[in-house]
Coordinates of C-alpha atoms in Angstrom, one line a residue:
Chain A
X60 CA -58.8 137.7 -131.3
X61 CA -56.1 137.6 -133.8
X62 CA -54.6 140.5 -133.0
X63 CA -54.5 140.0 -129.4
X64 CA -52.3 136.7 -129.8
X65 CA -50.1 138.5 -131.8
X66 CA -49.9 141.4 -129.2
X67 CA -49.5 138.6 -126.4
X68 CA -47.0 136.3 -128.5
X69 CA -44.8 139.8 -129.4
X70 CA -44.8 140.3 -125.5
X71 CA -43.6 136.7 -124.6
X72 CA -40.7 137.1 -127.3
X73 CA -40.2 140.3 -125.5
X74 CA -40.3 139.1 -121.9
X75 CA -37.8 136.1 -123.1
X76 CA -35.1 138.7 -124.7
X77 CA -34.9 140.2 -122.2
X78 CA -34.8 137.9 -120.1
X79 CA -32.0 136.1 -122.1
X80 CA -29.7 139.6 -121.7
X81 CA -30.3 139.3 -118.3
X82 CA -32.8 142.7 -117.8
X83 CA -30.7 144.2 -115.2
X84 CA -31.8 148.0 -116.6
X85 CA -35.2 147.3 -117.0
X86 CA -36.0 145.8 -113.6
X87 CA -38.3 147.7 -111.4
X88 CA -37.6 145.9 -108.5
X89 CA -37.1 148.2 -105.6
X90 CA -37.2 146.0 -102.2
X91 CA -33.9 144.4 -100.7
X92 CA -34.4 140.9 -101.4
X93 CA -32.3 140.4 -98.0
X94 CA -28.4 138.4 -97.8
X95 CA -29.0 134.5 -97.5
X96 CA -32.6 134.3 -98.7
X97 CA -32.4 133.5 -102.3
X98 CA -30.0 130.8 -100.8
X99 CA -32.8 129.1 -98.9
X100 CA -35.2 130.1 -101.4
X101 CA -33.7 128.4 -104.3
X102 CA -32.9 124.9 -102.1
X103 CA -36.9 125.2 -101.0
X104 CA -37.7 125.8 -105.2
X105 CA -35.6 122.7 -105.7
X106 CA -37.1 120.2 -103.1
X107 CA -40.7 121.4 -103.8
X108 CA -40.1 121.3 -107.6
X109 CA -38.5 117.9 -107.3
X110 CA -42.0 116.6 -104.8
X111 CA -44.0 118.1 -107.6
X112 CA -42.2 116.3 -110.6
X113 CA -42.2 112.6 -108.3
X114 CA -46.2 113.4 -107.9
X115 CA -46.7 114.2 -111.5
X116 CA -44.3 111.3 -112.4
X117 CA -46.6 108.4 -109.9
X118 CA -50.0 110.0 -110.9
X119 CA -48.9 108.7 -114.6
X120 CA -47.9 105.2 -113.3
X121 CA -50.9 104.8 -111.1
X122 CA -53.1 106.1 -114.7
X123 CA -51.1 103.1 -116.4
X124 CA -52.4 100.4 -114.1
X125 CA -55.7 101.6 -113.5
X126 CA -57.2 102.3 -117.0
X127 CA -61.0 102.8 -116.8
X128 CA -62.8 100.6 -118.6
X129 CA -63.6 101.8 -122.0
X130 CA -67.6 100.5 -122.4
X131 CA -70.2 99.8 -120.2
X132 CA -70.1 96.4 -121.0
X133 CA -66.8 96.5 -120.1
X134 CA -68.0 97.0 -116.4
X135 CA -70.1 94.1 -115.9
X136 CA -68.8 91.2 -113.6
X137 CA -68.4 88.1 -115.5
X138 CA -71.4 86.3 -114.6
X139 CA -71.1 83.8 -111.7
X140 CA -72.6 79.8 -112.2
X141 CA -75.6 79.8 -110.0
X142 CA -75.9 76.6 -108.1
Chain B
X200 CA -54.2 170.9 -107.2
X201 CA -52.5 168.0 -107.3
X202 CA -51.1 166.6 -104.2
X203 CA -48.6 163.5 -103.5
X204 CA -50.1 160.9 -101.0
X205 CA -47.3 160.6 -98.1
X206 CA -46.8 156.7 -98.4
X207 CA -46.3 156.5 -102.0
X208 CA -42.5 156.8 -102.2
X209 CA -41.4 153.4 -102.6
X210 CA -41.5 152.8 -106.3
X211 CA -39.8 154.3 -109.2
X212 CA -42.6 152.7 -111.0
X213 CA -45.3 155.5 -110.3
X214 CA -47.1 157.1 -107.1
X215 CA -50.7 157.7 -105.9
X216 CA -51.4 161.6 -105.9
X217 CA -55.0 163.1 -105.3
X218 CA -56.6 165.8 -107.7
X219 CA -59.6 167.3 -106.3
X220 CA -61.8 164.5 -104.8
X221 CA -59.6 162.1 -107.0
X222 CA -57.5 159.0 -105.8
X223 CA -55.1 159.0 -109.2
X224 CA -51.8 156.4 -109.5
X225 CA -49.5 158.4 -112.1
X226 CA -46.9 155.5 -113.9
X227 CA -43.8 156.7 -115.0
X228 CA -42.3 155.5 -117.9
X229 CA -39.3 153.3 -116.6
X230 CA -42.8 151.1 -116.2
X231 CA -44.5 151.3 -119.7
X232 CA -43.0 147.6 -120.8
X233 CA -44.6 145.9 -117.3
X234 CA -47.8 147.9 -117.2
X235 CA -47.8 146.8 -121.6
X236 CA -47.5 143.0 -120.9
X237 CA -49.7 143.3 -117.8
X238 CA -52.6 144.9 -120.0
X239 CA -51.4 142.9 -123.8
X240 CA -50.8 139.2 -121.8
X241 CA -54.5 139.6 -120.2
X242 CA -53.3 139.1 -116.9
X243 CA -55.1 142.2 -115.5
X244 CA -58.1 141.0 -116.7
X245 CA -57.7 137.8 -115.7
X246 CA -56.8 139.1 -111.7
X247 CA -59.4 142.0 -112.1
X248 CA -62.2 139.1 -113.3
X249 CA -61.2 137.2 -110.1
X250 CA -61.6 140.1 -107.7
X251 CA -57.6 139.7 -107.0
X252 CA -56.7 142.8 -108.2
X253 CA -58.5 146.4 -108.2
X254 CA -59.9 147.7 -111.4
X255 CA -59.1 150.7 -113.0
X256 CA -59.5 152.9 -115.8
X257 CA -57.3 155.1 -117.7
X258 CA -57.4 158.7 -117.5
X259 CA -55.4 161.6 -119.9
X260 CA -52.8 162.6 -118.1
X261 CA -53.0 166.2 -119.5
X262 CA -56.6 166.5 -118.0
X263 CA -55.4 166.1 -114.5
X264 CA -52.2 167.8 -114.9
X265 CA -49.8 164.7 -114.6
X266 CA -46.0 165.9 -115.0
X267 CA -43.9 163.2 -116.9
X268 CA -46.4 160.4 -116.6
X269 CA -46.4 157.6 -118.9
X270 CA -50.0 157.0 -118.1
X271 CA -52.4 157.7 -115.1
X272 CA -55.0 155.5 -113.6
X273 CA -57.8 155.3 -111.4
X274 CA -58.3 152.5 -109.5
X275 CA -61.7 151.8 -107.7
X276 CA -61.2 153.0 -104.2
X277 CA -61.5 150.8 -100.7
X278 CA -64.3 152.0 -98.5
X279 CA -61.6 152.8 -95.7
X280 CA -58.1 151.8 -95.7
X281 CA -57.1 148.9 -92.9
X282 CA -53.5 147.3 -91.8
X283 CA -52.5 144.5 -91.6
X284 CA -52.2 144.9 -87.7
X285 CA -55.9 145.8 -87.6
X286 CA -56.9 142.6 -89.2
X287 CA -57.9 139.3 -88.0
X288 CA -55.9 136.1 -88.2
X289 CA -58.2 134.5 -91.2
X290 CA -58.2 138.2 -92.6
X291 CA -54.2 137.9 -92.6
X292 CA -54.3 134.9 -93.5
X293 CA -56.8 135.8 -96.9
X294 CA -54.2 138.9 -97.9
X295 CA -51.7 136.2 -98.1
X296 CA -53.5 133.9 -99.7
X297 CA -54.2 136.5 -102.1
X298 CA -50.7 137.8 -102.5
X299 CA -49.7 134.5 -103.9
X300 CA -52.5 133.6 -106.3
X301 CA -51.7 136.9 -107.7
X302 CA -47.9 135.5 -107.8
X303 CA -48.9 132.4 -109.0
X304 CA -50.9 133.5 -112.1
X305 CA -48.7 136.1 -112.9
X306 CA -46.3 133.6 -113.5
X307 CA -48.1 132.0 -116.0
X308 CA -48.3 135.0 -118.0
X309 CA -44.3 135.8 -118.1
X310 CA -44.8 138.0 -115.0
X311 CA -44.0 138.3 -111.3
X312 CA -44.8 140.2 -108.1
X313 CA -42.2 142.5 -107.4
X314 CA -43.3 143.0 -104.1
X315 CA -45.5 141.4 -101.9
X316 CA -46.1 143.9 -99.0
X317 CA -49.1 143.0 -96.7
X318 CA -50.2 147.0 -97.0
X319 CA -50.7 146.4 -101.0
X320 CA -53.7 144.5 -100.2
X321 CA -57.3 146.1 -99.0
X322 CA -60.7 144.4 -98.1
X323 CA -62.8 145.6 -100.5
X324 CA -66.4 144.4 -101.0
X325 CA -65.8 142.0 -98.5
X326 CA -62.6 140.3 -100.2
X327 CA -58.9 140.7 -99.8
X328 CA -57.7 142.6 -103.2
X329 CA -54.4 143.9 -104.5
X330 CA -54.7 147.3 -104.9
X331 CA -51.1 148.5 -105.9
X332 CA -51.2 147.7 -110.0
X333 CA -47.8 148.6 -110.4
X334 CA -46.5 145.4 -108.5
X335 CA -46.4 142.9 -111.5
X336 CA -42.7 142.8 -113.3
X337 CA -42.0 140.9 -116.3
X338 CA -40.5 138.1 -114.9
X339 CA -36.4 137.0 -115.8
X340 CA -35.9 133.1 -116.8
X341 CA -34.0 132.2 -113.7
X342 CA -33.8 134.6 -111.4
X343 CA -35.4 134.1 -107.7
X344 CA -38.5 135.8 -106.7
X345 CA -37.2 138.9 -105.3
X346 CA -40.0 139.8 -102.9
X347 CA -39.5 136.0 -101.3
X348 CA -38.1 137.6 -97.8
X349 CA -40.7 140.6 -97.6
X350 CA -43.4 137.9 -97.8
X351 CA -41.6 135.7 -95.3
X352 CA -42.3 138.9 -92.8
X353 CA -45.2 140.1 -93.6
X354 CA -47.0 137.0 -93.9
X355 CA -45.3 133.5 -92.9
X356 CA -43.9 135.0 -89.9
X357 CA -46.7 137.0 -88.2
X358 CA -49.0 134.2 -89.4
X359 CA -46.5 131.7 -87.1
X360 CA -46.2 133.2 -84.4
X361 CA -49.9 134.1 -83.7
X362 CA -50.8 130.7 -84.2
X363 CA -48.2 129.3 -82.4
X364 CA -47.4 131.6 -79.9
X365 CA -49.8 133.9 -79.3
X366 CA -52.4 135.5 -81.3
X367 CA -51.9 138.9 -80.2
X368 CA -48.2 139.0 -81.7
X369 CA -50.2 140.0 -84.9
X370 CA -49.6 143.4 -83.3
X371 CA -45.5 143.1 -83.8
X372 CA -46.6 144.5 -87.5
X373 CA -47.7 147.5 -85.7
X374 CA -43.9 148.4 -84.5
X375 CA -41.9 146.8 -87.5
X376 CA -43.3 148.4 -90.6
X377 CA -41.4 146.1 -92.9
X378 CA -42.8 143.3 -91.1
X379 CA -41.8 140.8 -88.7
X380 CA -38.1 140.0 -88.9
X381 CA -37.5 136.8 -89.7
X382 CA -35.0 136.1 -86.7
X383 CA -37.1 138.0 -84.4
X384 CA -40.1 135.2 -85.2
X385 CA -37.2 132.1 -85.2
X386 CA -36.4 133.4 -81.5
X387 CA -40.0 133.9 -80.8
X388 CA -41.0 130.1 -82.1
X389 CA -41.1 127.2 -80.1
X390 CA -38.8 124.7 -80.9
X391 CA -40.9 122.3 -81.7
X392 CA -41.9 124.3 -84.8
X393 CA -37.9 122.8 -86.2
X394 CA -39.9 119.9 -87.3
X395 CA -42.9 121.6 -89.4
X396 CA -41.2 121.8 -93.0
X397 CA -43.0 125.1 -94.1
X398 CA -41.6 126.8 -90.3
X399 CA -37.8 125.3 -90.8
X400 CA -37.4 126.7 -94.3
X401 CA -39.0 129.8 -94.4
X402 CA -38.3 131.3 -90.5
X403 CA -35.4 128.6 -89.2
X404 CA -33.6 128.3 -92.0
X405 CA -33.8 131.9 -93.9
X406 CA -32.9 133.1 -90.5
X407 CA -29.8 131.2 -90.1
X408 CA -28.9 132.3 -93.7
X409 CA -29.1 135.7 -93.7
X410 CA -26.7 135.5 -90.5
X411 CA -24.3 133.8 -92.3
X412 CA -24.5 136.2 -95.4
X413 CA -24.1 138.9 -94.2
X414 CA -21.4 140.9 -96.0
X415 CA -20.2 141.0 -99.5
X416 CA -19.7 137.2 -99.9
X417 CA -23.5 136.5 -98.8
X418 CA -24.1 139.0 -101.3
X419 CA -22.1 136.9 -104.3
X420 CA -24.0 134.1 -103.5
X421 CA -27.1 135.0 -103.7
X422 CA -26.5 136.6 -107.1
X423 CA -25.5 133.3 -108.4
X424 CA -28.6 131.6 -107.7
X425 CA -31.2 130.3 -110.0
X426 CA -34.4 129.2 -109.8
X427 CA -36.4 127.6 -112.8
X428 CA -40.0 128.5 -114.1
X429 CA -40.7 125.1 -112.6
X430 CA -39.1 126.1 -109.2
X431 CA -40.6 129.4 -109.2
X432 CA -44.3 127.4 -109.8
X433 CA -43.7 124.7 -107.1
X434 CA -42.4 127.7 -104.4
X435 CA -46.0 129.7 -105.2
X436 CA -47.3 126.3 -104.5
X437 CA -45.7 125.7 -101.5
X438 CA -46.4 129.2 -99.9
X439 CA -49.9 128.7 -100.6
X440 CA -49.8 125.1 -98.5
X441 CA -47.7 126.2 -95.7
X442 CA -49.9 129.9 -95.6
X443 CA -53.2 127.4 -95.3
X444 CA -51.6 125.1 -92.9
X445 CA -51.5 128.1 -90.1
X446 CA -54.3 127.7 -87.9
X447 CA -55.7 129.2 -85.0
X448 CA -59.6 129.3 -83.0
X449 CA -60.9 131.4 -80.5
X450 CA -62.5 130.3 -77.4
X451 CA -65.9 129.6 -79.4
X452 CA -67.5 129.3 -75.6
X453 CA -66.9 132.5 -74.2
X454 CA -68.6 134.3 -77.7
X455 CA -71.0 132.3 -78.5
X456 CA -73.3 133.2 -75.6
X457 CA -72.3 136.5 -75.8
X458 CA -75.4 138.3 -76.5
X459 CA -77.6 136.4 -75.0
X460 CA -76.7 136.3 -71.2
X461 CA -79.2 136.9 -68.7
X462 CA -77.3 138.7 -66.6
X463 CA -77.8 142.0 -69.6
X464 CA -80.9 141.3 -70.8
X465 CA -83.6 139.5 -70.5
X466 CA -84.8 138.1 -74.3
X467 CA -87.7 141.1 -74.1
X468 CA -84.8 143.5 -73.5
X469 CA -82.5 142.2 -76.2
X470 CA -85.0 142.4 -79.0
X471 CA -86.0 145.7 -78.2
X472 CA -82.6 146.8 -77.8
X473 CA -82.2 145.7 -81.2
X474 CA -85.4 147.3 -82.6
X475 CA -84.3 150.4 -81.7
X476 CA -81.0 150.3 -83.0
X477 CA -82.5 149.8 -86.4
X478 CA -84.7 152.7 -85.8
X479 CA -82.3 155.2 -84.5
X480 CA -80.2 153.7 -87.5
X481 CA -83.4 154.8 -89.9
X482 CA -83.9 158.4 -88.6
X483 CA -79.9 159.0 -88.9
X484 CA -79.9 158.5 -92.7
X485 CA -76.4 157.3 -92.2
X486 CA -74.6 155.8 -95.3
X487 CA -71.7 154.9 -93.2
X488 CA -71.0 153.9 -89.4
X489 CA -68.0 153.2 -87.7
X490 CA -69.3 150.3 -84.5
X491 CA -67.5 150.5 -81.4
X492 CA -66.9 147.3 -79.6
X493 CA -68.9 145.5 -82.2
X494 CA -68.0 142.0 -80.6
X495 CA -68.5 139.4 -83.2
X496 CA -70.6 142.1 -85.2
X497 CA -74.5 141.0 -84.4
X498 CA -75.5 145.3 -84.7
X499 CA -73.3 146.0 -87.7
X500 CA -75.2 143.3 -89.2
X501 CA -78.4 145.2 -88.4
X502 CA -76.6 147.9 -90.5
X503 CA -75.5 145.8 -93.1
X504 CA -79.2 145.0 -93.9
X505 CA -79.9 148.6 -94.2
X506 CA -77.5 149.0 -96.6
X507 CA -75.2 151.1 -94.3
X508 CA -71.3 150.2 -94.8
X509 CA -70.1 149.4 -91.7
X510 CA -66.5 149.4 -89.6
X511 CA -67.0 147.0 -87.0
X512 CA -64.5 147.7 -84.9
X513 CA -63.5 145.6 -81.3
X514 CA -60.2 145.4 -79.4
X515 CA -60.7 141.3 -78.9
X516 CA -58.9 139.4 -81.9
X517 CA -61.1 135.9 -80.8
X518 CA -64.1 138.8 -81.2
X519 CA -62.4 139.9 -84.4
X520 CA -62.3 136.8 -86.1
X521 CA -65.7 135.3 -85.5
X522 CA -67.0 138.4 -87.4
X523 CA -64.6 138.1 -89.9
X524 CA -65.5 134.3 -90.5
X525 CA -69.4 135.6 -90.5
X526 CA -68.8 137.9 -92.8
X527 CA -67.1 135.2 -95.6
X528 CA -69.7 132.3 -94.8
X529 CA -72.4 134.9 -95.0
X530 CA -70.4 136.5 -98.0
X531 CA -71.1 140.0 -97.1
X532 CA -70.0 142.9 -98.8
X533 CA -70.7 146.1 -96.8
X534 CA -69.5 144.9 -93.3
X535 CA -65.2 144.9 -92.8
X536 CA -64.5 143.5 -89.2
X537 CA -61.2 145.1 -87.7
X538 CA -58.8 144.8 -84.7
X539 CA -58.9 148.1 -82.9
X540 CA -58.4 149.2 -79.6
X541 CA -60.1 152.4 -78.5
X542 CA -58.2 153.1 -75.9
X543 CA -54.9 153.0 -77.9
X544 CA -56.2 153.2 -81.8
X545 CA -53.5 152.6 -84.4
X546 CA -51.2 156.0 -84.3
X547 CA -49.8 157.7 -87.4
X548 CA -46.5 155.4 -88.3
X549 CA -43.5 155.8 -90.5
X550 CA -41.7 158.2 -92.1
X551 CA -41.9 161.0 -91.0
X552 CA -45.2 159.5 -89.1
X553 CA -46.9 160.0 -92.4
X554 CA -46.7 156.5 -94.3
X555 CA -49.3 155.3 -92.1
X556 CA -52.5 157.3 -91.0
X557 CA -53.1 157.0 -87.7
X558 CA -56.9 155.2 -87.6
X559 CA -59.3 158.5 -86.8
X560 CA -57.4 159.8 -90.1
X561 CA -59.0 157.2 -92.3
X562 CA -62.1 156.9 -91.9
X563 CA -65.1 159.9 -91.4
X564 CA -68.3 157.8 -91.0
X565 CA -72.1 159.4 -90.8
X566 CA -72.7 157.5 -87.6
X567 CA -70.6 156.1 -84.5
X568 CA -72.4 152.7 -82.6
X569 CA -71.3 152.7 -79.3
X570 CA -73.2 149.8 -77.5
X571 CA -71.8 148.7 -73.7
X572 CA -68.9 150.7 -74.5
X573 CA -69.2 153.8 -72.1
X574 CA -68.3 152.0 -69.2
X575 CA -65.4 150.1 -70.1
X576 CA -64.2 153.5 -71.4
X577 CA -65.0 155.7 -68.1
X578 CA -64.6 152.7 -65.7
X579 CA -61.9 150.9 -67.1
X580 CA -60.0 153.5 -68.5
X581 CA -60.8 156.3 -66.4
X582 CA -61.8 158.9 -69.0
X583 CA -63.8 161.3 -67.9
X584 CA -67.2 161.5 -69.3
X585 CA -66.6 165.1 -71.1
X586 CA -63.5 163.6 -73.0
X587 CA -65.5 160.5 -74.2
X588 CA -68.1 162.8 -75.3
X589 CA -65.3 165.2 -77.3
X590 CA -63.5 162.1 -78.5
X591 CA -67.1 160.7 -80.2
X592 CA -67.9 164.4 -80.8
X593 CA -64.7 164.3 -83.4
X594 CA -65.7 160.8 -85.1
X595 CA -68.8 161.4 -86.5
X596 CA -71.7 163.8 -86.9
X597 CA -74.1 161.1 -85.4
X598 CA -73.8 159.0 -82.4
X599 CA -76.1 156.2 -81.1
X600 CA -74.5 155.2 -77.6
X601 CA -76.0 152.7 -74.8
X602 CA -76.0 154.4 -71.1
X603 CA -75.0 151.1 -68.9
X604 CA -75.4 152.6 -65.2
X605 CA -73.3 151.7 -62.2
X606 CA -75.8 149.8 -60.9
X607 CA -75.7 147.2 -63.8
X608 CA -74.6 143.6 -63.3
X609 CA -71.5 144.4 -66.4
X610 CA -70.4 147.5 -65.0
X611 CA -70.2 145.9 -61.0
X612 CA -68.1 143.2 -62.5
X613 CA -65.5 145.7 -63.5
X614 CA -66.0 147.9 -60.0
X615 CA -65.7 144.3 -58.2
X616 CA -61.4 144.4 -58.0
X617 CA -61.1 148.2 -57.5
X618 CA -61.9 151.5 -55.8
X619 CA -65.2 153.4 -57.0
X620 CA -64.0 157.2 -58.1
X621 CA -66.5 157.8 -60.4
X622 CA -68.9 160.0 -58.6
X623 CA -69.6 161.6 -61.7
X624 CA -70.6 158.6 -63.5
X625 CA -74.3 159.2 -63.3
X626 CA -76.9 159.2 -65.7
X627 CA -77.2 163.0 -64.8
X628 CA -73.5 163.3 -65.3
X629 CA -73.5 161.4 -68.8
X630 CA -76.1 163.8 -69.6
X631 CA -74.6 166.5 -68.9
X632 CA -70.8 165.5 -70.4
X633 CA -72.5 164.9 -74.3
X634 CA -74.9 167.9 -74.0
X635 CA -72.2 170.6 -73.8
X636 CA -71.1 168.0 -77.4
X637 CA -74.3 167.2 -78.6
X638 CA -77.6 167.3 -79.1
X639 CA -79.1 164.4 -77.4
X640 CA -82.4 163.7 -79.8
X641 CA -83.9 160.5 -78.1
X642 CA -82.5 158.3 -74.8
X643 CA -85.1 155.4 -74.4
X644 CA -85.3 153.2 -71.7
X645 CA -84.4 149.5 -72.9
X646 CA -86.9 146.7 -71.5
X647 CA -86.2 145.2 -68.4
X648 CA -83.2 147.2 -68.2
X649 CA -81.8 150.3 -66.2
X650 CA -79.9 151.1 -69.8
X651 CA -80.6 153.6 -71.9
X652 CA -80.2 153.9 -75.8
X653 CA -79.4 157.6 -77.0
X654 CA -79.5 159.2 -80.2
X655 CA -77.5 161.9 -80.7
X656 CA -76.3 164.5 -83.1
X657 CA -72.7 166.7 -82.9
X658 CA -73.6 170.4 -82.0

């Protein structure tokens, strides 16, 4: 197990040199990514990336006011006077 | 002898070749650091342990004469290669959904599709799979997802417009190999489609953009764009929504009765229609069939559950997709529904017409079903009896086929609107056509029916 981290953990160094010099030589990419689209695609990356960040960003508000109880006991209603 | 497949010209990254009976994918070295962090990262494992992406194992180069290969593999091959404009609108709609889960997890091991081309995925054991290997790319901190467009046309836009506009656009994939381009489908869409977010960025939007980029300033600005991890995650996301959000249903009503109207059979006649299929199935010893007109696939079925792998072919895409659904509720593995026409099956397409093969190239099956089929074929169509018997003669070395006579309630329907010419469509005639083609071993009578079931073998 060991060994595979460090074989995975070399690659990610790896894959982030690379990407830091930019990898131009070692790209495979073959397909014409087509004029305009990474315009479009980067405003879409943006506005979805921003909806996910404000969901993440309410879920942790709406955790803050609505702790779960933390026993049982905690549960039961406060018991009502009879009569 | 090794021999190049046609198709695989693309990528620098490697190509499929045959040796012997062997379907082999040779990877050249410019791809050693990809295919390294695909194996190292445990991404393939991850995809292959989710049935999204073929398996493979590694073979010696040297011992199958590989000439500058980094490696060679060999994937687990597809029981028949399909296109995308043979497959259903839920069978589509699967290969994208597939095509971005592979995207998506790549990405969370460093790595991205390259290319997202509908023809890299194949139905195999009943599921939509990757099957080129060679499409993961270590993926660059920043830069956009460079197969973003050529998913855009051979999924968001085909997807649109059949459910939209008309579900047998599917078939525009059949013309425009690169898929559907995106201002063809921003034409083609309704205007109403400017107010459904997924349709106004992806078709409106791209398609206004690329006209506007077009030249070497459209160029510069796309090379200056960015897009973070984050972005990259949230635009997998989105795909995935907007790709689930298509939707489309066939007229449930005119299938669901199908096989059970009276004016074919009575119930006596249907189940022994059945019966004998099975039989005639039984005493072919077929491993494979290829179903004709299968409708929403009740006789492949019969197949299936004699462990037969079965085609089951039809020209109807409402017909097509009720199998298809069948098939994934019943999770099915040896049946793989698909949109063809027999009158005009899928033709060799292009480069040099050899990238794709035309449908009777792909696939030799032990058996042909061809139930109510013969007289849409020779009343419909107008082929003579002797050509549909040389045409089924070619497919396979069995053939179970239903006689429907002249006389019967299906075949007056389509006489109803036109001239009778067919003289020659007799039983006699029938007879006659597939004898000089085959030998015709048993034609029984079906119950309370002027039909016949034949079984027959190629001479």
């Amino acid at each position: 197990m060991k060994s595979r981290r460090n074989v995975s953990s070399r690659k990610s160094i790896l894959s982030w040199v690379l990407g830091l010099l930019g990898l131009g030589a070692l790209s495979t990419a073959y397909i014409d990514p087509g004029s305009g689209s990474f315009i479009i695609q980067a405003a879409v990356a943006a506005i979805l990336g921003s909806v996910l960040l404000i969901r993440a960003f309410w879920k942790q508000i709406v955790a803050m006011f609505s702790r779960k109880p933390k026993s049982p006991e905690d549960e039961t209603p406060p018991a009502t006077p009879s009569g | 002898m090794n021999s190049r497949l046609a198709s695989s010209f693309r990528d620098p990254s490697g190509f499929m070749f045959t040796s012997g009976a062997r379907l082999l994918r040779q990877i050249n070295p410019i791809y050693q650091p990809h295919y390294e962090h695909l194996m190292a990262s445990r991404l393939y494992d991850e995809l292959a342990g989710a049935g999204l992406l073929v398996r493979h194992a590694e073979v010696d180069p040297k011992s199958v004469k590989a000439v500058g290969a980094y490696k060679v593999i060999e994937p687990e091959r597809a029981p028949v290669i399909t296109y995308p404009y043979e497959w259903s609108f839920s069978q589509l709609k699967d290969a994208a959904l597939a095509t971005l889960e592979a995207h998506r997890r790549a990405l969370a091991h460093g790595m991205t599709l390259k290319d997202a081309s509908a023809y890299n995925i194949q139905f195999i054991n009943g599921r939509a799979v990757l099957i080129d290997t060679l499409s993961f790319e270590i993926a660059v901190e920043g830069r956009p997802w460079v197969a973003y467009r050529q998913f855009c046309q051979h999924f968001i836009a085909p997807l649109a417009l059949m459910a939209h506009v008309d579900i047998r656009l599917g078939l525009l994939l059949r013309e425009h190999i690169d898929g559907v381009p995106i201002d063809m489908a921003a034409k083609l869409l309704p205007r109403r489609t400017l107010l459904d977010f997924n349709l106004l960025a992806h078709i409106h939007a791209q398609a206004a953009a690329s006209k506007r980029a077009r030249g070497g300033a459209g160029a510069a600005a796309d090379r200056r764009q960015h897009v973070s991890a984050q972005g990259m995650i949230a635009l997998a996301k989105g795909l995935i929504s907007a790709v689930k959000s298509f939707n489309w249903k066939p007229d449930l009503t005119r299938w669901a009765d199908y096989y059970n109207q009276g004016d074919s059979y009575t119930s006596a006649g249907f189940e022994h229609k059945q019966k004998l299929v099975g039989e005639f199935l039984k005493e072919s010893w077929a491993k494979t069939l290829l179903d004709l007109g299968a409708n929403t696939g009740l006789y492949s079925r019969i197949a299936g559950g004699l462990d037969i792998f079965t085609l089951s072919t039809d020209s109807d895409p409402g017909a097509v997709e009720l199998n298809y659904q069948e098939v994934v509720k019943r999770k099915t593995t040896n049946i793989l529904p698909a949109l063809i026409d027999l009158t005009n099956p899928s033709p060799a397409l292009g480069w040099a017409n050899a990238e794709r093969d035309s449908f009777a190239e792909r696939y030799s099956a032990d058996c042909a079903l061809a139930l109510a089929l013969i007289h849409h074929l020779a009343i419909s169509n107008n082929v003579p009896l002797p050509a549909v018997a040389a045409f089924f003669a070619s497919l396979s070395e069995w053939l179970i086929i239903e006689f429907v006579p002249k006389s019967d309630p299906k075949s007056q329907i389509l006489l109803a609107t036109r001239k009778d010419i067919f003289d020659g469509y007799t039983w006699e005639g029938f007879e006659a056509a597939f004898g000089e083609t085959h030998k015709i071993q048993r034609a029984e009578p079906i119950a309370d029916s002027e039909r016949r079931l034949c079984l027959m073998r190629r001479k």
